[in-house]
Coordinates of C-alpha atoms in Angstrom, one line a residue:
Chain A
M843 CA 49.2 11.7 -26.5
E844 CA 50.6 11.1 -23.1
Q845 CA 47.1 10.5 -21.8
K846 CA 46.5 8.0 -24.6
N847 CA 49.4 5.9 -23.4
Q848 CA 48.2 6.0 -19.8
Q849 CA 44.8 4.8 -21.0
A850 CA 46.4 1.9 -22.9
S851 CA 48.3 0.7 -19.9
M852 CA 45.3 1.0 -17.7
E853 CA 43.2 -1.1 -20.1
Q854 CA 45.9 -3.7 -20.0
S855 CA 45.7 -3.9 -16.3
Q856 CA 41.9 -4.4 -16.5
T857 CA 42.4 -7.6 -18.4
E858 CA 44.2 -8.9 -15.3
K859 CA 41.0 -8.5 -13.4
T860 CA 42.4 -6.0 -10.8
S861 CA 39.3 -3.8 -11.1
A862 CA 36.1 -4.2 -9.2
P863 CA 33.1 -6.1 -10.7
A864 CA 30.6 -4.0 -12.6
P865 CA 27.3 -3.5 -10.7
R866 CA 24.1 -4.8 -12.4
R867 CA 21.7 -2.2 -11.1
S868 CA 21.7 1.5 -11.9
I869 CA 21.0 3.8 -9.0
W870 CA 19.7 6.8 -11.0
S871 CA 18.3 7.5 -14.4
G872 CA 17.8 10.8 -15.9
S873 CA 19.4 13.0 -18.5
I874 CA 22.4 15.2 -19.0
T875 CA 21.1 18.6 -20.1
I876 CA 23.1 21.2 -22.0
G877 CA 20.8 24.0 -23.1
L878 CA 18.1 22.3 -25.1
V879 CA 20.1 19.1 -25.7
N880 CA 19.3 16.1 -23.6
V881 CA 21.4 12.9 -23.3
P882 CA 19.4 10.2 -21.4
V883 CA 21.7 8.2 -19.2
K884 CA 21.7 5.7 -16.3
L885 CA 24.0 6.1 -13.4
Y886 CA 25.9 3.1 -11.9
S887 CA 28.0 3.1 -8.8
M888 CA 31.7 2.8 -9.7
I889 CA 33.4 2.9 -6.3
Y890 CA 33.6 0.2 -3.7
N891 CA 35.0 0.4 -0.2
K892 CA 36.1 -3.2 0.2
G893 CA 38.7 -3.7 2.8
V894 CA 38.1 -6.1 5.7
T895 CA 35.0 -6.0 7.9
F896 CA 34.7 -7.6 11.3
H897 CA 31.6 -8.1 13.3
F898 CA 31.6 -7.5 17.0
L899 CA 30.6 -10.6 19.1
H900 CA 30.1 -11.1 22.8
K901 CA 33.3 -13.0 23.8
P902 CA 31.8 -15.4 26.5
D903 CA 29.1 -16.8 24.2
G904 CA 30.2 -15.7 20.7
Q905 CA 26.8 -14.0 19.9
P906 CA 26.5 -10.8 17.9
V907 CA 26.6 -7.6 19.8
K908 CA 24.0 -4.9 18.9
Y909 CA 23.9 -1.2 19.4
V910 CA 21.0 0.4 21.3
K911 CA 20.0 4.0 21.9
M912 CA 20.3 5.1 25.5
C913 CA 18.9 8.2 27.1
T914 CA 21.9 9.7 28.9
K915 CA 19.7 11.1 31.7
E916 CA 17.4 8.2 32.4
N917 CA 20.1 5.7 31.6
K918 CA 17.7 3.4 29.8
I919 CA 17.2 2.0 26.3
I920 CA 14.7 4.0 24.3
P921 CA 12.7 3.2 21.1
W922 CA 13.1 5.0 17.8
N923 CA 9.8 6.7 18.1
E924 CA 11.1 8.7 21.1
V925 CA 14.1 10.0 19.1
V926 CA 14.0 13.4 17.5
R927 CA 16.8 15.3 15.7
G928 CA 18.4 18.1 17.7
Y929 CA 20.4 21.0 16.3
E930 CA 22.9 22.3 18.8
V931 CA 22.5 26.1 18.9
S932 CA 24.9 26.6 21.7
K933 CA 26.7 24.2 24.1
N934 CA 24.1 21.7 25.4
E935 CA 21.2 23.7 24.0
Y936 CA 19.2 22.2 21.2
I937 CA 16.3 23.0 18.9
T938 CA 14.5 19.9 17.8
F939 CA 13.2 18.7 14.4
E940 CA 10.8 15.9 13.4
K941 CA 12.0 13.9 10.5
K942 CA 9.1 15.1 8.4
E943 CA 10.0 18.7 8.9
L944 CA 13.4 18.0 7.5
D945 CA 12.1 15.8 4.7
A946 CA 9.9 18.7 3.6
I947 CA 12.9 20.9 2.7
K948 CA 15.1 18.3 1.1
P949 CA 15.8 18.9 -2.5
E950 CA 13.8 16.8 -4.9
S951 CA 15.6 15.0 -7.7
D952 CA 14.5 16.5 -11.0
K953 CA 16.2 13.7 -12.9
R954 CA 18.5 16.1 -14.7
F955 CA 22.2 16.9 -14.6
R956 CA 22.3 20.4 -15.9
I957 CA 25.7 21.4 -17.3
S958 CA 26.3 25.1 -16.8
K959 CA 29.8 25.3 -18.3
F960 CA 32.7 23.3 -19.6
V961 CA 36.0 23.5 -17.8
D962 CA 39.4 22.1 -18.3
Y963 CA 39.3 18.7 -16.6
F964 CA 42.8 19.1 -15.1
S965 CA 41.9 22.5 -13.6
V966 CA 39.7 20.9 -11.0
D967 CA 41.9 19.8 -8.1
P968 CA 41.3 16.1 -7.0
V969 CA 40.8 17.3 -3.4
Y970 CA 37.3 18.2 -4.5
F971 CA 36.5 14.8 -6.0
D972 CA 34.0 12.8 -3.9
R973 CA 32.6 9.8 -5.7
T974 CA 32.6 8.6 -9.3
Y975 CA 29.7 7.0 -11.1
A976 CA 29.7 5.3 -14.5
L977 CA 27.1 6.6 -17.0
L978 CA 25.6 4.3 -19.6
P979 CA 23.4 5.4 -22.5
D980 CA 19.6 5.0 -21.8
K981 CA 17.7 4.6 -25.1
S982 CA 19.8 6.7 -27.4
K983 CA 23.4 5.5 -28.0
E984 CA 24.0 8.2 -30.6
A985 CA 23.7 11.2 -28.3
Y986 CA 25.9 9.4 -25.7
G987 CA 28.6 8.6 -28.2
L988 CA 28.6 12.1 -29.6
M989 CA 29.0 13.6 -26.1
L990 CA 31.8 11.2 -25.2
R991 CA 33.8 11.8 -28.4
A992 CA 33.4 15.6 -28.1
L993 CA 34.7 15.6 -24.5
E994 CA 37.6 13.3 -25.3
R995 CA 38.7 15.5 -28.2
T996 CA 38.5 18.7 -26.2
N997 CA 39.8 17.2 -22.9
K998 CA 37.0 19.2 -21.2
A999 CA 34.6 18.3 -18.4
G1000 CA 31.0 19.6 -17.9
A1001 CA 30.4 21.2 -14.6
G1002 CA 26.9 21.3 -13.1
R1003 CA 24.7 20.1 -10.3
I1004 CA 22.9 16.9 -9.7
T1005 CA 20.5 15.6 -7.0
L1006 CA 21.2 12.0 -5.9
R1007 CA 18.6 10.6 -3.5
T1008 CA 17.9 13.7 -1.5
K1009 CA 21.3 15.5 -1.6
E1010 CA 22.4 18.0 -4.1
Y1011 CA 26.0 17.9 -5.3
P1012 CA 28.2 19.9 -7.6
A1013 CA 29.5 17.4 -10.2
L1014 CA 31.7 17.0 -13.2
L1015 CA 30.9 15.0 -16.3
H1016 CA 34.1 13.7 -17.8
T1017 CA 35.5 10.7 -19.7
Y1018 CA 37.3 7.7 -18.3
K1019 CA 38.5 4.7 -20.3
G1020 CA 36.2 5.4 -23.2
A1021 CA 33.0 6.0 -21.1
L1022 CA 31.2 9.0 -19.7
V1023 CA 31.5 9.2 -15.9
L1024 CA 30.2 11.6 -13.4
T1025 CA 32.2 12.6 -10.3
T1026 CA 30.4 14.4 -7.5
L1027 CA 32.4 17.1 -5.9
R1028 CA 32.7 18.3 -2.3
Y1029 CA 31.4 21.7 -1.4
A1030 CA 34.0 24.4 -0.7
Y1031 CA 32.9 24.5 3.0
D1032 CA 34.0 20.9 3.4
V1033 CA 37.6 21.4 2.3
V1034 CA 40.3 23.1 4.4
D1035 CA 42.5 25.7 2.8
P1036 CA 46.0 24.7 4.0
R1037 CA 47.1 28.3 4.1
D1038 CA 44.9 28.5 7.2
F1039 CA 47.6 26.5 9.0
E1040 CA 49.9 29.1 10.5
L1041 CA 53.1 27.1 9.7
I1042 CA 52.4 27.1 6.0
G1043 CA 52.7 30.9 5.9
Q1044 CA 56.0 30.8 7.7
L1045 CA 57.9 28.7 5.2
E1046 CA 61.2 30.1 3.9
D1047 CA 62.7 29.8 0.4
P1048 CA 65.4 27.0 0.2
Q1049 CA 68.9 27.5 -1.0
K1050 CA 69.3 27.1 -4.8
A1051 CA 71.8 24.2 -4.6
E1052 CA 69.6 22.2 -2.3
L1053 CA 66.6 22.9 -4.5
D1054 CA 68.5 21.8 -7.6
L1055 CA 69.4 18.5 -5.9
A1056 CA 65.9 17.8 -4.8
V1057 CA 64.6 18.5 -8.3
K1058 CA 67.2 16.1 -9.7
I1059 CA 66.2 13.3 -7.4
I1060 CA 62.6 13.8 -8.4
S1061 CA 63.3 13.6 -12.1
D1062 CA 65.4 10.5 -11.6
L1063 CA 62.6 8.7 -9.8
S1064 CA 59.9 9.8 -12.3
G1065 CA 57.7 7.2 -14.0
D1066 CA 54.2 6.4 -15.0
F1067 CA 51.7 5.8 -12.3
D1068 CA 50.2 2.3 -12.0
I1069 CA 47.6 1.7 -9.3
T1070 CA 48.1 -2.1 -9.5
E1071 CA 51.6 -1.7 -8.0
F1072 CA 49.8 -1.1 -4.7
K1073 CA 48.5 -4.1 -2.9
D1074 CA 46.4 -4.1 0.2
S1075 CA 48.8 -6.2 2.2
Y1076 CA 46.8 -5.9 5.4
M1077 CA 43.7 -7.4 3.7
E1078 CA 45.9 -10.2 2.3
R1079 CA 47.3 -11.0 5.7
V1080 CA 43.8 -11.0 7.3
Q1081 CA 42.5 -13.3 4.5
E1082 CA 45.4 -15.7 5.2
L1083 CA 44.6 -15.7 8.9
V1084 CA 40.9 -16.3 8.1
N1085 CA 41.8 -19.3 5.9
Q1086 CA 43.9 -20.7 8.7
K1087 CA 41.2 -20.2 11.4
V1088 CA 38.4 -21.7 9.2
K1089 CA 40.3 -25.0 9.2
G1090 CA 40.3 -24.9 13.0
E1091 CA 37.4 -23.8 15.1
T1092 CA 34.7 -21.3 14.1
I1093 CA 32.2 -19.7 16.3
T1094 CA 28.6 -20.6 15.4
V1095 CA 25.9 -18.0 15.8
E1096 CA 22.8 -19.4 17.5
K1097 CA 19.9 -17.4 16.2
Q1098 CA 17.5 -19.1 18.6
P1099 CA 16.4 -17.1 21.6
E1100 CA 15.0 -20.1 23.5
V1101 CA 13.9 -18.2 26.6
E1102 CA 11.8 -15.7 24.7
A1103 CA 10.0 -18.4 22.8
K1104 CA 9.0 -20.3 25.9
G1105 CA 5.8 -18.3 26.7
L1106 CA 4.8 -18.8 23.1
M1107 CA 5.2 -22.5 23.3
V1108 CA 2.5 -22.7 26.0
A1109 CA 0.0 -20.9 23.7
L1110 CA 1.1 -23.1 20.8
R1111 CA 0.6 -26.3 22.7
E1112 CA -2.9 -25.2 23.7
T1113 CA -3.8 -24.3 20.1
L1114 CA -2.4 -27.5 18.7
K1115 CA -4.7 -29.3 21.1
Q1116 CA -7.7 -27.3 19.9
L1117 CA -6.9 -28.0 16.2
E1118 CA -6.6 -31.7 17.0
Q1119 CA -10.2 -31.6 18.4
Q1120 CA -11.5 -29.6 15.4
K1121 CA -10.5 -32.4 13.0
Chain B
M749 CA 23.2 -26.1 18.1
I750 CA 21.6 -28.7 15.9
K751 CA 20.2 -30.4 19.0
K752 CA 18.5 -27.2 20.1
H753 CA 16.9 -26.8 16.7
K754 CA 15.4 -30.2 17.0
E755 CA 13.9 -29.5 20.4
N756 CA 12.1 -26.6 18.9
N757 CA 10.9 -28.6 16.0
Q758 CA 8.6 -30.7 18.1
L759 CA 6.1 -27.8 18.2
T760 CA 6.8 -25.7 15.1
K761 CA 9.1 -25.7 12.1
V762 CA 9.4 -21.9 12.3
N763 CA 12.7 -20.5 13.5
L764 CA 11.2 -17.6 15.6
K765 CA 13.3 -14.5 15.9
N766 CA 13.4 -11.0 17.3
L767 CA 10.5 -11.8 19.6
D768 CA 11.3 -8.9 22.0
K769 CA 11.2 -6.3 19.2
C770 CA 8.6 -3.6 19.8
F771 CA 6.0 -3.5 16.9
Y772 CA 3.3 -1.3 18.3
P773 CA 5.0 1.5 20.3
D774 CA 1.8 3.0 21.7
A775 CA 0.1 -0.2 22.6
K776 CA 3.5 -1.6 23.7
V777 CA 3.2 -4.8 21.7
T778 CA 6.2 -6.9 20.9
K779 CA 6.7 -9.3 17.9
G780 CA 6.4 -12.2 20.4
Q781 CA 3.0 -11.0 21.4
I782 CA 1.9 -10.8 17.7
V783 CA 3.1 -14.4 17.1
E784 CA 1.3 -15.5 20.2
Y785 CA -1.9 -13.7 19.1
Y786 CA -1.9 -15.4 15.7
I787 CA -1.2 -18.8 17.4
K788 CA -4.3 -18.3 19.6
M789 CA -6.5 -17.2 16.8
T790 CA -5.4 -20.0 14.4
P791 CA -8.5 -22.3 14.9
K792 CA -10.8 -19.4 14.0
I793 CA -8.6 -18.1 11.1
L794 CA -7.6 -21.2 9.1
P795 CA -11.1 -22.4 8.0
V796 CA -11.8 -19.0 6.3
I797 CA -8.5 -18.5 4.6
A798 CA -7.8 -22.1 3.5
N799 CA -6.8 -22.4 -0.1
R800 CA -6.8 -18.7 -0.7
P801 CA -3.8 -17.0 -2.3
L802 CA -2.8 -14.4 0.3
V803 CA -1.4 -10.9 0.0
L804 CA 0.6 -9.6 2.9
T805 CA 1.5 -6.2 4.3
R806 CA 4.8 -6.6 6.1
Y807 CA 6.1 -4.3 8.8
P808 CA 9.6 -5.4 9.4
N809 CA 10.2 -2.7 12.0
G810 CA 6.7 -2.5 13.4
I811 CA 4.2 0.3 12.8
K812 CA 6.4 3.1 14.4
D813 CA 4.7 6.3 13.8
A814 CA 2.7 5.2 10.8
E815 CA 1.8 8.7 9.6
S816 CA 5.2 10.1 8.7
E817 CA 7.4 7.1 7.8
K818 CA 7.0 4.4 5.3
T819 CA 7.4 1.3 7.3
S820 CA 5.5 -1.4 5.4
F821 CA 5.4 -3.0 2.1
F822 CA 2.9 -5.2 0.1
E823 CA 4.0 -8.6 -0.8
K824 CA 2.3 -11.0 -3.2
N825 CA 5.1 -13.1 -4.4
A826 CA 6.6 -15.6 -1.9
P827 CA 9.9 -13.9 -0.9
V828 CA 13.4 -15.4 -1.3
G829 CA 14.0 -17.7 1.6
T830 CA 10.5 -18.9 1.9
P831 CA 10.8 -22.4 3.4
D832 CA 10.0 -25.4 1.1
W833 CA 7.1 -26.5 3.3
V834 CA 5.2 -23.3 2.7
K835 CA 2.5 -24.0 0.1
R836 CA 2.5 -21.7 -3.0
Y837 CA 0.0 -21.1 -5.8
P838 CA 1.1 -19.5 -9.1
I839 CA -1.1 -17.0 -10.8
Y840 CA 0.1 -15.3 -14.0
S841 CA 0.4 -11.6 -13.7
P842 CA -0.1 -9.9 -17.1
S843 CA 1.3 -6.6 -15.8
S844 CA 4.7 -8.1 -14.7
K845 CA 4.5 -10.8 -17.4
R846 CA 5.4 -13.6 -15.0
D847 CA 3.9 -16.0 -12.5
I848 CA 3.4 -14.6 -9.0
N849 CA 3.7 -17.4 -6.4
Y850 CA 1.1 -16.5 -3.8
I851 CA 1.3 -18.1 -0.4
I852 CA -1.4 -20.5 0.7
C853 CA -1.9 -20.9 4.5
N854 CA -3.7 -24.1 5.4
D855 CA -1.7 -25.0 8.5
I856 CA -0.6 -23.4 11.8
D857 CA 3.1 -23.5 10.9
T858 CA 2.5 -21.3 7.8
L859 CA 0.5 -18.8 9.9
I860 CA 3.3 -18.7 12.5
W861 CA 5.8 -18.2 9.7
L862 CA 3.8 -15.3 8.4
A863 CA 3.7 -13.6 11.8
N864 CA 7.4 -14.2 12.2
Q865 CA 7.8 -12.5 8.8
A866 CA 6.2 -9.5 10.4
A867 CA 3.2 -9.9 8.0
L868 CA 0.9 -8.0 10.5
E869 CA -1.8 -7.6 7.9
I870 CA -3.0 -10.5 5.9
H871 CA -5.4 -10.1 2.9
M872 CA -7.5 -12.7 1.1
P873 CA -9.3 -12.8 -2.3
F874 CA -12.9 -13.8 -2.6
A875 CA -12.2 -17.1 -4.4
T876 CA -10.2 -20.2 -3.6
T877 CA -7.8 -22.2 -5.7
D878 CA -10.6 -24.6 -6.4
D879 CA -11.9 -22.0 -8.9
I880 CA -9.9 -18.8 -8.7
D881 CA -12.1 -17.1 -11.3
R882 CA -15.5 -17.7 -9.5
P883 CA -16.0 -16.0 -6.2
D884 CA -17.4 -18.0 -3.2
L885 CA -18.0 -14.8 -1.2
L886 CA -19.9 -11.6 -2.0
F887 CA -18.2 -8.6 -0.4
F888 CA -19.7 -5.4 0.8
D889 CA -17.2 -2.9 2.1
V890 CA -19.3 -0.5 4.2
D891 CA -17.0 2.5 4.4
P892 CA -18.0 5.7 6.3
E893 CA -16.5 9.0 5.2
P894 CA -16.0 11.4 8.2
P895 CA -17.9 12.9 9.9
A896 CA -19.8 9.7 9.3
T897 CA -18.7 7.1 11.9
L898 CA -18.7 3.4 12.6
S899 CA -22.1 4.0 14.2
D900 CA -23.4 5.2 10.8
A901 CA -21.8 2.2 9.1
A902 CA -23.5 -0.1 11.6
E903 CA -26.9 1.4 10.7
V904 CA -26.2 0.8 7.0
A905 CA -24.9 -2.7 7.7
L906 CA -28.1 -3.7 9.5
Q907 CA -30.2 -2.4 6.7
L908 CA -28.0 -4.4 4.3
R909 CA -28.4 -7.5 6.5
D910 CA -32.2 -7.2 6.3
K911 CA -32.1 -6.7 2.6
L912 CA -29.8 -9.8 2.0
R913 CA -31.9 -11.9 4.4
K914 CA -35.0 -11.1 2.4
M915 CA -33.3 -12.7 -0.5
S916 CA -32.7 -15.7 1.7
L917 CA -28.9 -15.0 1.9
T918 CA -26.9 -15.4 5.1
P919 CA -24.7 -12.3 5.6
F920 CA -21.7 -12.3 8.0
V921 CA -20.1 -9.1 9.4
K922 CA -16.8 -8.0 10.8
T923 CA -15.2 -4.7 11.7
S924 CA -12.5 -3.6 9.3
G925 CA -10.4 -2.8 12.3
K926 CA -10.3 0.8 11.1
K927 CA -13.4 2.8 10.6
G928 CA -15.7 0.6 8.5
L929 CA -17.5 -2.7 8.5
H930 CA -17.2 -5.7 6.1
V931 CA -20.2 -7.7 5.2
V932 CA -19.8 -11.0 3.3
V933 CA -22.2 -13.6 1.9
P934 CA -21.0 -17.2 1.2
V935 CA -22.3 -18.5 -2.1
V936 CA -21.7 -21.5 -4.3
P937 CA -19.1 -20.4 -6.8
N938 CA -21.2 -20.4 -10.0
Y939 CA -20.7 -17.0 -11.4
S940 CA -17.8 -14.9 -12.7
F941 CA -16.5 -11.9 -10.7
K942 CA -18.1 -9.5 -13.3
V943 CA -21.6 -10.9 -12.6
I944 CA -21.1 -10.9 -8.9
R945 CA -19.8 -7.4 -8.9
G946 CA -22.8 -6.3 -10.9
F947 CA -25.1 -8.0 -8.3
V948 CA -23.3 -6.4 -5.3
H949 CA -23.5 -3.0 -7.0
K950 CA -27.2 -3.4 -7.6
V951 CA -27.8 -4.1 -3.9
G952 CA -25.8 -1.0 -3.1
I953 CA -27.9 1.1 -5.5
S954 CA -31.1 -0.1 -3.9
L955 CA -29.7 0.7 -0.4
A956 CA -28.8 4.2 -1.6
K957 CA -32.4 4.7 -2.7
E958 CA -33.8 3.8 0.7
N959 CA -31.3 5.7 2.8
N960 CA -29.7 9.0 1.7
I961 CA -26.6 8.5 3.8
V962 CA -25.6 5.7 1.5
V963 CA -23.7 6.2 -1.7
S964 CA -23.3 3.4 -4.2
E965 CA -21.0 5.1 -6.8
F966 CA -17.2 5.3 -6.5
K967 CA -17.2 9.0 -7.6
D968 CA -19.2 9.9 -4.5
T969 CA -16.9 8.1 -2.0
K970 CA -15.2 11.2 -0.7
K971 CA -18.5 13.1 0.0
P972 CA -18.3 14.0 3.7
G973 CA -20.7 12.2 6.0
K974 CA -21.7 9.5 3.5
V975 CA -21.3 5.8 3.8
F976 CA -20.1 4.0 0.6
A977 CA -21.3 0.5 -0.2
D978 CA -18.1 -0.5 -2.0
Y979 CA -18.7 -3.3 -4.6
L980 CA -15.4 -2.8 -6.6
Q981 CA -13.3 -5.2 -4.6
N982 CA -15.4 -8.1 -6.0
S983 CA -12.8 -8.6 -8.7
P984 CA -10.1 -11.3 -9.4
M985 CA -7.3 -11.1 -6.8
R986 CA -8.8 -8.0 -5.2
T987 CA -8.7 -8.7 -1.5
M988 CA -10.1 -7.9 2.0
V989 CA -8.2 -8.1 5.2
I990 CA -8.8 -11.6 6.7
P991 CA -10.9 -12.1 9.8
Y992 CA -8.8 -11.6 12.9
S993 CA -6.0 -9.8 11.0
L994 CA -4.2 -7.2 12.9
R995 CA -4.3 -3.6 11.6
P996 CA -1.5 -1.0 11.7
T997 CA -3.3 1.3 14.2
K998 CA -2.1 2.8 17.5
E999 CA -4.2 0.5 19.6
A1000 CA -3.3 -2.7 17.6
T1001 CA -6.9 -3.2 16.5
V1002 CA -8.2 -6.4 14.9
S1003 CA -10.6 -6.9 12.0
T1004 CA -13.1 -8.7 14.2
P1005 CA -16.0 -11.0 13.2
L1006 CA -19.2 -9.9 15.1
E1007 CA -22.5 -11.3 16.0
W1008 CA -25.2 -9.2 14.3
S1009 CA -26.5 -8.4 17.8
E1010 CA -23.2 -6.6 18.4
V1011 CA -23.7 -4.3 15.4
K1012 CA -25.3 -1.2 16.8
K1013 CA -24.8 2.5 17.6
G1014 CA -21.7 3.2 19.7
L1015 CA -19.7 0.3 18.1
N1016 CA -16.1 1.3 18.6
P1017 CA -13.2 -0.3 16.6
S1018 CA -10.7 0.3 19.4
D1019 CA -12.7 -2.1 21.6
Y1020 CA -11.4 -4.9 19.5
T1021 CA -7.6 -5.3 19.9
L1022 CA -4.9 -7.8 20.1
F1023 CA -5.5 -7.9 23.8
S1024 CA -9.3 -8.2 23.9
V1025 CA -10.1 -10.3 20.9
P1026 CA -8.5 -13.6 22.0
K1027 CA -10.7 -13.5 25.1
R1028 CA -13.9 -13.4 23.1
Q1029 CA -15.8 -16.7 23.5
V1030 CA -18.0 -16.3 20.4
N1031 CA -17.0 -17.5 16.9
P1032 CA -19.5 -15.6 14.7
W1033 CA -18.1 -16.9 11.4
K1034 CA -18.1 -20.5 12.5
D1035 CA -19.3 -22.8 9.7
I1036 CA -19.6 -19.9 7.3
F1037 CA -19.0 -22.1 4.3
E1038 CA -21.7 -24.5 5.3
R1039 CA -24.3 -21.8 4.6
R1040 CA -23.5 -21.3 1.0
F1041 CA -26.4 -20.1 -1.1
H1042 CA -27.1 -21.0 -4.7
L1043 CA -27.4 -17.6 -6.1
E1044 CA -29.5 -17.2 -9.2
I1045 CA -28.8 -14.0 -11.1

C-alpha cells in the first residue's frame, strides 16, 4: 500500500516534466526466459548522465585541444596500429594482447535474459545496482503484461544474467511505474565490504539515552522521499553564466587548417588548368 | 573567419579537414595525400564515371590493420550533411522500400568532396542515368583463386581480348588493385542487363572450353588455382571499383587502367600505387565511350 502511494506521487511529478526524455531507439532486443516461457522484449536506455560538459580549448587561439598517444620512452606521438594492450603481471612488467585475441574470448550475446530465480526486490541492496533499462514488449503484449502484473502482485524480482554488447552482467528484472525494467548489477568483486575498514570493527555501543534521542530526531524528520526536491544548482548556475556570456563574445572555432591545404592547392590549380583544356 | 572561407572558395567549395590524419599506416599516406591523388587523377576519372550513381566505401579512420578491425562502411545513400551542390540521383530500393539518393560525380568539387569524406574506394554501375536499366559496358571480372596469380589472370585476359576482338569489340583492361583484372567493353545501351549478362556468361563458357584454368560458373569460384570469368556483376546497380580508385591494401594500390601491351606475365598489382600511378603518362581508357559497339545478340 505504501508503495502504491509512492508510485502515485512519482507519477504526478512526471507530469511536471522533471524526468528525462524517452529514447527512440532500443539498444538490445531478445527475450526474457523462465524455463520454457519466453517474453520477447526490447531494451531501452533509461539513465542519462547529463550535467555540464566543457570542451578544452587552446587559450591563445581558442581552438579545440586533442589528446594524442605518446610513447613514454621515445617521447613521440604514435599511431593506433602501434598500440597493443598490456596486462601488468608485476610492476612495470607486461604481457601483451592483440585486440583480436581478446575479442575471441568475449562472451557472445545469445539474446536471452535467463531468470534463474525470483527474489524479494528489497532484499537486493542498492549498492549493487548499476544501470537501469526500460523493457518494452516486442511482438506479444500479452506475455509482457502477464509478467508485469505477476511481479507487481508478488513484489518479486527475477534474478539472472544478460550479455549487453560484449559484457555479461548479473541483472534483476523488476517493475517500475507500471513497466518492466531491468537493472544490471555490479559483481561482488567490484564492491567493498565496509567491515574491511578497521575503524568499523572498533565501534562501541552508544548510551541508551543518547540513542533514544537520536531515534526521536530521526522519526521527527521522517517523510516521503521526493527526488524532485533536489535541484542541480551547479548546472543551473553554469547555464546562467552561459546565457550571459553568449550575449557577449563567443569563441569561434575555425575548422580550416589553411597551411595543410596549401600543397593541395598547387595540385588543384594544375588540374583545373587541365580540365579547362579538356573542354 | 568568413573571409578565410571565401579565400578558399576560389579553388574549391569543399571545406577540407583532417588532412594530416594517417590513412595508410604501412605506406604512410595521409588524408591530404589521398585528396591530392584524386585531384591529380580527376581528368582521367571524370569522363568514365560521369552520370553514374556511385557506391562508396568510406574509411573514416583510414585502413588501419584491415584484417582484424572493421574500419569501413558501404554507403549508397547521400549522407546527412551532403552539400546542396552535390548532384544526386534517386533509385527506388524495393528491399528498403524507399528511394536511395545516389551521388553523381560530374565535377572536380564532388570528387574532392568524396575524398574528403574518406571515400577511399568508389564503385560505379555499368549503366548511366541516361538509361539506368540498359548497360553501356560489358564487364568481365577476371578473378584468380590462389595459387593462381595475377600472371594467370593476365594470360586469361589476353585470351579474352583476342576473343572479343574477333567479334569486332574493343575491350579495355585495368588491374582490380587487388589480385585480379577487370575487362570492360563499351557498347551502345540497347539491351537489358539480363541479355548482357547472358552474353558475358557465354563468352566465359567458351573461354573455359579452350583453357582449363578458366572456370565460368559461380559454384567453381573457390576451386584453388582457377581463374573465374565472373559475369554476375552485369546486373542493375551491381558495381565495379572505378578506374583509378584507391584500394584498402597495405601499399595503397590503385585499380589502374593498362595498355594491353602491359598485360603480361609478372604483372604485379603493387607496382600501381597512389605514388606511382599519377606519374604514368599513358591514358589507356581515353575516349573509351567513343568506341561503343552496336552489339547484336
